Short mmCIF file of C-alpha atoms and ligand atoms in Angstrom, two decimals:
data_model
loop_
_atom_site.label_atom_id
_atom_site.label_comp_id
_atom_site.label_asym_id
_atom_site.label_seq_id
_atom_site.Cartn_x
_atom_site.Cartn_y
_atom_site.Cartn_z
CA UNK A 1 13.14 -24.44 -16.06
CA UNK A 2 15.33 -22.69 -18.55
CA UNK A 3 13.23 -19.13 -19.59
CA UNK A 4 13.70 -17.75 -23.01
CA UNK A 5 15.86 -14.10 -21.45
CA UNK A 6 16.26 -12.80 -24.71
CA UNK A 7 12.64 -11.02 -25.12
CA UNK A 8 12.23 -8.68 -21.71
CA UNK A 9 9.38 -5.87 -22.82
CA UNK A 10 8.23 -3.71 -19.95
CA UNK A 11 4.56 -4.46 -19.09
CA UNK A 12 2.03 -3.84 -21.46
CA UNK A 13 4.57 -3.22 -24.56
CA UNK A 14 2.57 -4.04 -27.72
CA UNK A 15 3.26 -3.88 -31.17
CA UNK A 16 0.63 -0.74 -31.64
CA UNK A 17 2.59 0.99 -28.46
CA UNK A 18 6.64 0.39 -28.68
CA UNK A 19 8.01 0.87 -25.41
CA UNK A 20 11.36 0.20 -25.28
CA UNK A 21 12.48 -3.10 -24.60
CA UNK A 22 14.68 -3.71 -21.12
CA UNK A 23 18.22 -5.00 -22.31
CA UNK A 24 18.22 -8.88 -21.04
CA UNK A 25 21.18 -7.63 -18.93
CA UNK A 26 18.91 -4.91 -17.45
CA UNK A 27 16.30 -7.19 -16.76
CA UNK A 28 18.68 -9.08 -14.46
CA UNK A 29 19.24 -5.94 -12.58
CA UNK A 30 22.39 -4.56 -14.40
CA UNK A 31 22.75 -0.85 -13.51
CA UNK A 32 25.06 1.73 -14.38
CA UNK A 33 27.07 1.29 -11.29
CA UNK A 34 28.04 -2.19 -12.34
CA UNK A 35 28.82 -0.98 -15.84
CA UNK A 36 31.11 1.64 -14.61
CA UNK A 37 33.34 -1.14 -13.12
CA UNK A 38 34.31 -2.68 -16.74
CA UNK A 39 34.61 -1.69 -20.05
CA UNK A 40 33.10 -2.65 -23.56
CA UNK A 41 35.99 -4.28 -24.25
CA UNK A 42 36.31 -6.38 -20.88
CA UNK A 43 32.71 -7.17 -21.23
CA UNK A 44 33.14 -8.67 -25.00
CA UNK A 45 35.55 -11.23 -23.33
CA UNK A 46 34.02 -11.35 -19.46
CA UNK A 47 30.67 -11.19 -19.53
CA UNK A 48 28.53 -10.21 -16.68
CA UNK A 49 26.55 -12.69 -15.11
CA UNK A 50 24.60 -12.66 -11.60
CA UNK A 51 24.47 -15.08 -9.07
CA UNK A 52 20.88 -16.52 -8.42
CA UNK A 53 21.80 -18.90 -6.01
CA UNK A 54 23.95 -20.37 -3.70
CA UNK A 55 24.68 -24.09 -3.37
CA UNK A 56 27.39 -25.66 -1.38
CA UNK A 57 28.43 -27.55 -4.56
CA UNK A 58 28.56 -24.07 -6.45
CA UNK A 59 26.32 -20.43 -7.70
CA UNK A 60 24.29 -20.63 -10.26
CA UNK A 61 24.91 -17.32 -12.24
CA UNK A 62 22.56 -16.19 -15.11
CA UNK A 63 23.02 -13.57 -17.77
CA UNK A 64 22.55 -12.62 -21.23
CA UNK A 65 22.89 -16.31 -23.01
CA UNK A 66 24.49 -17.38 -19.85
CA UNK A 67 23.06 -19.84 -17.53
CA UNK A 68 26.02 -21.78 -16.01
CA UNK A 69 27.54 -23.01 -11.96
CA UNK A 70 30.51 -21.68 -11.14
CA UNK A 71 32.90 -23.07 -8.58
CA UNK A 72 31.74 -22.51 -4.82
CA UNK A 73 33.54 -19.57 -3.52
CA UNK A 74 32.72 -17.77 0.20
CA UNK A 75 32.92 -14.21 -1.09
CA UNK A 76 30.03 -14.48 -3.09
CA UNK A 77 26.62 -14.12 -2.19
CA UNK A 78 22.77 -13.94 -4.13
CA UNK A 79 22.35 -10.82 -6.04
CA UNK A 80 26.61 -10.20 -6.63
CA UNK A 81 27.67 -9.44 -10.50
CA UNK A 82 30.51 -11.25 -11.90
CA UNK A 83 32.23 -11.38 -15.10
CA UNK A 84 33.08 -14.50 -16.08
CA UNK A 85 36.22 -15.90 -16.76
CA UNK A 86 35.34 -19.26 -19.37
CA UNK A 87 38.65 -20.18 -19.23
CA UNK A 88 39.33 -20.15 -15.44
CA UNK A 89 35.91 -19.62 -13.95
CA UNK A 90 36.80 -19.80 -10.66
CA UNK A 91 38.81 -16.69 -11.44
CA UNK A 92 35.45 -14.75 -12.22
CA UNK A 93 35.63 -10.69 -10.89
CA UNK A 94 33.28 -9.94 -8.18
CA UNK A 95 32.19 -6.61 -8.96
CA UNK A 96 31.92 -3.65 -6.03
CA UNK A 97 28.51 -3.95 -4.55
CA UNK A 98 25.99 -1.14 -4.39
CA UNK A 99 24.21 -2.87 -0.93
CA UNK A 100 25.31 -5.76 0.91
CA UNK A 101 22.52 -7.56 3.17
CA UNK A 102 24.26 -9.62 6.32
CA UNK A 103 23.66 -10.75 9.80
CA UNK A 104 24.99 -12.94 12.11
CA UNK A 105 24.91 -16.47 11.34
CA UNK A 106 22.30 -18.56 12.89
CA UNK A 107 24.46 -20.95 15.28
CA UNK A 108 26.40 -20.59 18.77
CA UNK A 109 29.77 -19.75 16.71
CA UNK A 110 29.17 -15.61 16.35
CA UNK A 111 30.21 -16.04 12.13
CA UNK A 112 28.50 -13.69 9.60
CA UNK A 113 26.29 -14.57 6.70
CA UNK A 114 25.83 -13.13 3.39
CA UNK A 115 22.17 -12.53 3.03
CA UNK A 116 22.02 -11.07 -0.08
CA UNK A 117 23.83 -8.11 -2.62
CA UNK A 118 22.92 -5.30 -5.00
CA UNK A 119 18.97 -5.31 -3.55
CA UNK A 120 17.42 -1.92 -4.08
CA UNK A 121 14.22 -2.70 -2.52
CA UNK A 122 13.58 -4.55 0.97
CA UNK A 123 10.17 -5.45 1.59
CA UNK A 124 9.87 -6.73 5.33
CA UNK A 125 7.04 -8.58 4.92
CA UNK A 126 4.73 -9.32 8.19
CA UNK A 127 1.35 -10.18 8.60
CA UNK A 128 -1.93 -9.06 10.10
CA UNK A 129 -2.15 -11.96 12.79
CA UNK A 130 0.59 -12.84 15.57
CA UNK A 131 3.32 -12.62 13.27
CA UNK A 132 3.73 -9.18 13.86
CA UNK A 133 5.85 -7.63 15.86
CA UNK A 134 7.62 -4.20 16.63
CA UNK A 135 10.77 -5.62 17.72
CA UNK A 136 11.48 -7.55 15.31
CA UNK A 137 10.67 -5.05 12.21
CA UNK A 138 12.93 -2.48 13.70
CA UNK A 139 15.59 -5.09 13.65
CA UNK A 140 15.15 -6.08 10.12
CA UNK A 141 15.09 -1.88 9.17
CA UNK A 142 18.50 -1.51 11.23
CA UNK A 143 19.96 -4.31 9.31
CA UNK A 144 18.23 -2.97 5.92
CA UNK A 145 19.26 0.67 6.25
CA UNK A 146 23.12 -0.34 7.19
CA UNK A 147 23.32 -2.45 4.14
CA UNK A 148 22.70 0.79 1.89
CA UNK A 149 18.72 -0.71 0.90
CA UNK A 150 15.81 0.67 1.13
CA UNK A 151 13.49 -0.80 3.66
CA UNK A 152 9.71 -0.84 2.91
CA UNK A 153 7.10 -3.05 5.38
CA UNK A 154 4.30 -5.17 4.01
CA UNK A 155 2.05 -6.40 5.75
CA UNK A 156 0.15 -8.71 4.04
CA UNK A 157 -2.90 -10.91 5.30
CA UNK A 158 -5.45 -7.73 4.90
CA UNK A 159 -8.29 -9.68 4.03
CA UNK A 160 -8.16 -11.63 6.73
CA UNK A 161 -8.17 -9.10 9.07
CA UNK A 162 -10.77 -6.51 10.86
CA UNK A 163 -8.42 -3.83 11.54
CA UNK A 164 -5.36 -3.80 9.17
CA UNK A 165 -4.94 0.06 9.74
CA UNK A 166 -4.16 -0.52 13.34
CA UNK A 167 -1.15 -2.77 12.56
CA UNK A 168 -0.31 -0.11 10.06
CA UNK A 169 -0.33 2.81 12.58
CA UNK A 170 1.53 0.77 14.39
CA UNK A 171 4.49 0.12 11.55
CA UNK A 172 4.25 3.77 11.13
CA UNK A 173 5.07 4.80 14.04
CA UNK A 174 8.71 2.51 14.26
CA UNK A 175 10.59 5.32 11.94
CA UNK A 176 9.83 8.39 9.37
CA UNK A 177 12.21 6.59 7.16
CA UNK A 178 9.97 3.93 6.05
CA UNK A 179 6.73 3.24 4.28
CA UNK A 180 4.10 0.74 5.10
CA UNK A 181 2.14 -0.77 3.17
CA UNK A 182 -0.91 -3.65 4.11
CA UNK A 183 -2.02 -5.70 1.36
CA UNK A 184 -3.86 -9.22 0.21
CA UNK A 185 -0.40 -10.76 -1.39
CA UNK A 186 -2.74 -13.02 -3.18
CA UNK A 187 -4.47 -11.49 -6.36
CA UNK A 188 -3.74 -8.19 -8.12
CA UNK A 189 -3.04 -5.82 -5.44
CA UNK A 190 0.66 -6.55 -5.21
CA UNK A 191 1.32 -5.03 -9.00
CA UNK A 192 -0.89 -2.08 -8.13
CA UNK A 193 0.71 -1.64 -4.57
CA UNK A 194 4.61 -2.53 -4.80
CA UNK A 195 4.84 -1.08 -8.69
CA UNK A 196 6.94 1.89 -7.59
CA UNK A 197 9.91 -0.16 -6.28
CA UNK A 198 9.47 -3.12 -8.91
CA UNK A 199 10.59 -1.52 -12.20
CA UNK A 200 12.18 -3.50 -14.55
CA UNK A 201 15.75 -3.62 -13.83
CA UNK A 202 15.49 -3.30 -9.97
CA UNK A 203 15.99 -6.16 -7.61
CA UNK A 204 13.95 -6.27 -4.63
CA UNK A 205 13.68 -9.05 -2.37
CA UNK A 206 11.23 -10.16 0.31
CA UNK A 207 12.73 -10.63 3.98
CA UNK A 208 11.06 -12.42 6.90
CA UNK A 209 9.10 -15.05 8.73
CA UNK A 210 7.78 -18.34 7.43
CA UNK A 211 4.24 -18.03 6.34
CA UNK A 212 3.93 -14.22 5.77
CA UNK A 213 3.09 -14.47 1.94
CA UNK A 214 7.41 -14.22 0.93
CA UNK A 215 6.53 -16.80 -1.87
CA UNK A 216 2.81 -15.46 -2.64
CA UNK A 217 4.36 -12.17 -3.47
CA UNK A 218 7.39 -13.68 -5.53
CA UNK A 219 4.54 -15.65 -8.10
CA UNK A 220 2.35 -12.21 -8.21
CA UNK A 221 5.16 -9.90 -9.12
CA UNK A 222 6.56 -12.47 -11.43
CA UNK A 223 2.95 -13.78 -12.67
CA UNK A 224 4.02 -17.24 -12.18
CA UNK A 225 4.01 -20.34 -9.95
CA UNK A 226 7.98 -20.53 -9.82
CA UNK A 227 7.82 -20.39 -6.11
CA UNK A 228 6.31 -22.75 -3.86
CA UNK A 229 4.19 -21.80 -0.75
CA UNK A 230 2.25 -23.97 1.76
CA UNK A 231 -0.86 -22.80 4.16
CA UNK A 232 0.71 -21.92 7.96
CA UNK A 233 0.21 -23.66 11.24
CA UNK A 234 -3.76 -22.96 12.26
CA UNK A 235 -3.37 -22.28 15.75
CA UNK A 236 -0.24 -19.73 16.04
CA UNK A 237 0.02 -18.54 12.58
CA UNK A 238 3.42 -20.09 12.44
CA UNK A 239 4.46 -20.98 8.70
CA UNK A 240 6.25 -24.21 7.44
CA UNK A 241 9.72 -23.04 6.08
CA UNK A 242 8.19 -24.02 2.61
CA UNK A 243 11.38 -21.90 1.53
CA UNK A 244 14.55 -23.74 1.86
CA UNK A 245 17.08 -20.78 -0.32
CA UNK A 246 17.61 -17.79 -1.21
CA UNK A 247 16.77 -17.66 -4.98
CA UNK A 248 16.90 -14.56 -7.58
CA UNK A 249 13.74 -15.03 -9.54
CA UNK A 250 14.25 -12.77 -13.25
CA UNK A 251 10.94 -12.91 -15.36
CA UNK A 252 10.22 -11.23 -18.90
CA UNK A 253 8.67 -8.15 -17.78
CA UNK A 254 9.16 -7.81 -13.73
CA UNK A 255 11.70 -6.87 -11.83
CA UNK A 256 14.51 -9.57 -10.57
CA UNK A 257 12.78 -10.68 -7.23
CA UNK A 258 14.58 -12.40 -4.44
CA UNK A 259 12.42 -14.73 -2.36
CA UNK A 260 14.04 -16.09 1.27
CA UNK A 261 13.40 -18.65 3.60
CA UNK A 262 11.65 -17.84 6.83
CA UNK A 263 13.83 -16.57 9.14
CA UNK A 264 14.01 -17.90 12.72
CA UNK A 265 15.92 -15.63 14.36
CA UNK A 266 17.49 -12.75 13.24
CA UNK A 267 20.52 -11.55 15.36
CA UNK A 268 22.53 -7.86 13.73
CA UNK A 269 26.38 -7.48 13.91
CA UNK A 270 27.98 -4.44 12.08
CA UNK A 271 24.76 -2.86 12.76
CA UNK A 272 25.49 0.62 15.04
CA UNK A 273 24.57 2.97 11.87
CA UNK A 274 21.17 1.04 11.15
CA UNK A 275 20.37 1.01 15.23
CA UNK A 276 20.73 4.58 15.26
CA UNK A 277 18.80 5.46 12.17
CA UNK A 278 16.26 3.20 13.55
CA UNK A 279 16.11 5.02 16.99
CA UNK A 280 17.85 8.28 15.64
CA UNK A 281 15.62 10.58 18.08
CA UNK A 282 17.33 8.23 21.26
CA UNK A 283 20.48 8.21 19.49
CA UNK A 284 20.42 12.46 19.29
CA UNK A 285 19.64 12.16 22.78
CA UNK A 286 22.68 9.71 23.61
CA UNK A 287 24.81 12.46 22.44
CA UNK A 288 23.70 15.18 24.88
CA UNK A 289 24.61 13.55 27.75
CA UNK A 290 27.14 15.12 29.58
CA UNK A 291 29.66 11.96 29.79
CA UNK A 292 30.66 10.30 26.43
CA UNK A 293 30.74 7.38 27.43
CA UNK A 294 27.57 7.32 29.56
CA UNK A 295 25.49 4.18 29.75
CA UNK A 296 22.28 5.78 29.78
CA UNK A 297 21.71 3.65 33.07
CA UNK A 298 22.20 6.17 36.28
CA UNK A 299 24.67 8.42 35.00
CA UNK A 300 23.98 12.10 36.59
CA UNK A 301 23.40 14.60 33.26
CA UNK A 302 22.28 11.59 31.13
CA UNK A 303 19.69 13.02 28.51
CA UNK A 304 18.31 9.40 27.46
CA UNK A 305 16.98 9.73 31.37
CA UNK A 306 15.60 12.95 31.73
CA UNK A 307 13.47 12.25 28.22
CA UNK A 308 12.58 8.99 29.73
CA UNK A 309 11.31 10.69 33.19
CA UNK A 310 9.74 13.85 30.86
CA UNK A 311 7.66 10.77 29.18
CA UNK A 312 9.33 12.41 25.98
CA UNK A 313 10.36 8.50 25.01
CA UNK A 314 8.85 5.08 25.95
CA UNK A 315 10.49 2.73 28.49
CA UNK A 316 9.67 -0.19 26.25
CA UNK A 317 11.05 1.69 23.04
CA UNK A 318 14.44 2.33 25.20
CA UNK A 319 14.42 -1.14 26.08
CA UNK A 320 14.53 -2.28 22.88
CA UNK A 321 17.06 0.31 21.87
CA UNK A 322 19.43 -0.91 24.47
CA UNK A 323 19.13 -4.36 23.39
CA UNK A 324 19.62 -4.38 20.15
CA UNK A 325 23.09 -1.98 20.87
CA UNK A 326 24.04 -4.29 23.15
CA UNK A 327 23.45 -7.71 20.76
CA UNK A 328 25.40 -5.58 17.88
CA UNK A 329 28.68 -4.64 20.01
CA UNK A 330 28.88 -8.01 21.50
CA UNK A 331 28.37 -9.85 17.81
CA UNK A 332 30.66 -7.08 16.85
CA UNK A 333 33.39 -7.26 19.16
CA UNK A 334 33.15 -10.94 18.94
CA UNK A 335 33.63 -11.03 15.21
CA UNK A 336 36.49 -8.59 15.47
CA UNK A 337 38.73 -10.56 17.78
CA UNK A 338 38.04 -13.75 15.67
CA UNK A 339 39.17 -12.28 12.74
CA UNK A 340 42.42 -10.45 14.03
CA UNK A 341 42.85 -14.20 15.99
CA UNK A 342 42.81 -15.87 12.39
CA UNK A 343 44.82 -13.30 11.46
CA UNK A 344 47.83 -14.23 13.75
CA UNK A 345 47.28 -17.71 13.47
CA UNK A 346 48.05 -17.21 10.02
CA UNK A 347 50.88 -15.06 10.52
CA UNK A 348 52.23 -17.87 12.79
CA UNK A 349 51.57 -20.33 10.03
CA UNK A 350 53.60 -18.51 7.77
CA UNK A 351 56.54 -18.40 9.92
CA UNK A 352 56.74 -22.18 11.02
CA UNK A 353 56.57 -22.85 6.98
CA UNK A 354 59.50 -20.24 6.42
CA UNK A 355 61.57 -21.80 8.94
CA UNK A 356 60.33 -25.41 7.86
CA UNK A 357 61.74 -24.08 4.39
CA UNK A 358 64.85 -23.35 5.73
N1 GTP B 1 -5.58 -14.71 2.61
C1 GTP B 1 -4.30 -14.47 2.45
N2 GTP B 1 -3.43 -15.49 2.44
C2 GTP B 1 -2.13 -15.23 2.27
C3 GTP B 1 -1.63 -13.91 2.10
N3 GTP B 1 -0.29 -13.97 1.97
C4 GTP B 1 0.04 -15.27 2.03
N4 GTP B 1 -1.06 -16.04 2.23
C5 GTP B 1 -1.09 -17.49 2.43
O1 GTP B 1 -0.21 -17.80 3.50
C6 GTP B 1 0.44 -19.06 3.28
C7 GTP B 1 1.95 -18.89 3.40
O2 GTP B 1 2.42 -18.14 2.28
P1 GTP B 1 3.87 -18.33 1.65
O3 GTP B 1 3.96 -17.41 0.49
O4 GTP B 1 4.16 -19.76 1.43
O5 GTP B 1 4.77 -17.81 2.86
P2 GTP B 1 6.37 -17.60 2.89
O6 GTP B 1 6.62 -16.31 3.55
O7 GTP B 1 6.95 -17.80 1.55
O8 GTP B 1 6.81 -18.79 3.88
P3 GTP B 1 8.24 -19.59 3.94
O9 GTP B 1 8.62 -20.01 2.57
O10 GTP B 1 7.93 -20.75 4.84
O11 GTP B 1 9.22 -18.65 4.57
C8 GTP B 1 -0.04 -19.53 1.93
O12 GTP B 1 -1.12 -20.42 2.14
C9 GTP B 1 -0.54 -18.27 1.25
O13 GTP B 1 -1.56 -18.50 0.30
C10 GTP B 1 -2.59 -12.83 2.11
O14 GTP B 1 -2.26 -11.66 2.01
N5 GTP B 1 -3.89 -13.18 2.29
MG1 MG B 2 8.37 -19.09 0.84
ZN1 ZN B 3 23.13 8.97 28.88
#
């Protein structure tokens, strides 16, 4: 298990062609915004380490000469820096995050969960078969584009297909803000294909169903077998949750790759900025209409309606649109009176002990 993180070249570095080596620190996705947050000085003493997974009996966290599990702690997540305190690791800095990946927790109990931190990259990765699905790739953009990443889709399976350009027209058309791209995830054409987001010192990471290639993709970009993957269900394409956790993969030469499990359902909460960018041309409607808080359901002056009648946007397009508002503001509002309930029922506690302390 334990890789040797001291040599990282970029690919095809040679001894007749130098090209300068990525720092080991780099190579785990260190970037200037981290650096910012410490000094030389604070570094010499707290090193910075990343967390490459989550256990319930602790994170691992790797870094340059570092490969150690800290204490379990519920503000962490994969992907966040550290530096770590040796003496008192437990007391270990969480550094500011450049993206932060959540959603709501699977579960009846509306709780959030930490997907994943500092990812540049997102590849929503669906396949050319009945994996693939509007709906559910415009919820994994909203939730991509509010945590501050990049969304890409990848639709993988090509080869197996007749018609991959049709499922790519089709990805297209979901937003201008994102690129599509179809590919075989097994053999070379991922390193051709996804080499503009996977530089060396980039994190990326690979969202969505079981069976869509998540794991395929993980062993191409890092040229390895580290991850396991399993063929998918025959007759509906369904995969077999090969992938049990989220795990930062860092490999001489590749970017740091996160691979996830399959993801059964996938509900947003904090979402309303990544809805709209999703469905910003309904959203710039939303804001004509001539009440402000207009439901877009039978309001008179309602501009969502009149586009809808004009055929200027698709009933089923709306319909998702209203959904997925509606599924954030409830997980939203739910969320919100939770935490301002635990907030009392703190307050409360505190009292009873100051009196008890009387
Ligand atoms: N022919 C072909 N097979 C693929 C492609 N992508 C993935 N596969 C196969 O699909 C199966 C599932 O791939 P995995 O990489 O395990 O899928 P995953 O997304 O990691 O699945 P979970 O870990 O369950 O979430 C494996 O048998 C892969 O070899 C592709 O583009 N073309
Ligand atoms: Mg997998
Ligand atoms: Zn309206």
């Amino acid at each position: 298990m334990p890789h040797d993180y001291s040599k990282f070249t970029l690919p095809g570095a040679d001894a007749a062609s130098p090209t300068p080596a990525v720092s080991p620190l780099q190579a785990f996705g260190w970037q200037p915004f981290f650096a910012q947050q410490t000094s030389t000085d604070e570094m010499a003493t707290h090193p910075p380490a990343r967390v490459t997974e989550v256990h319930r009996s602790g994170l691992r966290v790797l870094g340059d000469g570092i490969d150690m599990i800290l204490p379990p702690r519920a503000d962490a997540t994969v992907g966040d820096w550290l530096l770590i305190d040796h003496e008192l690791p437990s007391a270990s800095r969480l550094l500011e995050r450049k993206s932060l990946i959540k959603r709501r927790a699977a579960g009846h109990e509306v709780k959030v969960q930490l997907i994943a931190a500092n990812i540049d990259t997102a590849f929503i990765v669906t396949s050319c078969n009945a994996d693939f699905n509007v709906a559910r790739l415009e919820r994994y953009i909203a939730l991509t584009l509010e945590a501050g990443v990049t969304p890409v889709i990848l639709i993988t399976k090509a080869d197996l297909c007749d018609d991959p350009a049709t499922y790519a027209k089709t990805a297209e058309a979901i937003s201008d803000r994102v690129t599509v791209v179809t590919l075989n995830a097994r053999g070379e054409e991922p390193n051709v294909k996804l080499a503009p987001w996977c530089k060396p010192g980039q994190t990326i990471a690979f969202l969505g169903s079981s069976g869509v290639g998540k794991s395929t993709l993980t062993n191409a970009l890092t040229g390895s077998e580290i991850a396991a993957t399993q063929g998918i269900r025959e007759d509906d394409a369904k995969g077999r949750h090969t992938t049990s956790h989220r795990q930062l993969h860092v490999l001489p030469g590749s970017c740091a790759v996160l691979d996830t499990p399959g993801v059964r359902e996938l509900q947003l909460t904090d979402a309303e900025t990544g809805v709209a960018e999703v469905f910003s041309d309904i959203d710039a409607l939303s804001a004509q209409c001539r009440f402000n808080d207009c439901s877009h359901e039978s309001e008179p002056g309602c501009a969502v309606l009149a586009a809808l009648e004009s055929g200027e946007i698709d009933a089923a397009r709306l319909g998702r649109w209203r959904k997925l508002l509606a599924e954030d503001r409830h997980n939203t509002a739910t969320l919100a009176q939770r935490r301002s309930r635990d907030k009392s029922f703190g307050k409360m506690v505190r009292q009873v002990k100051k009196i008890k302390g009387r």
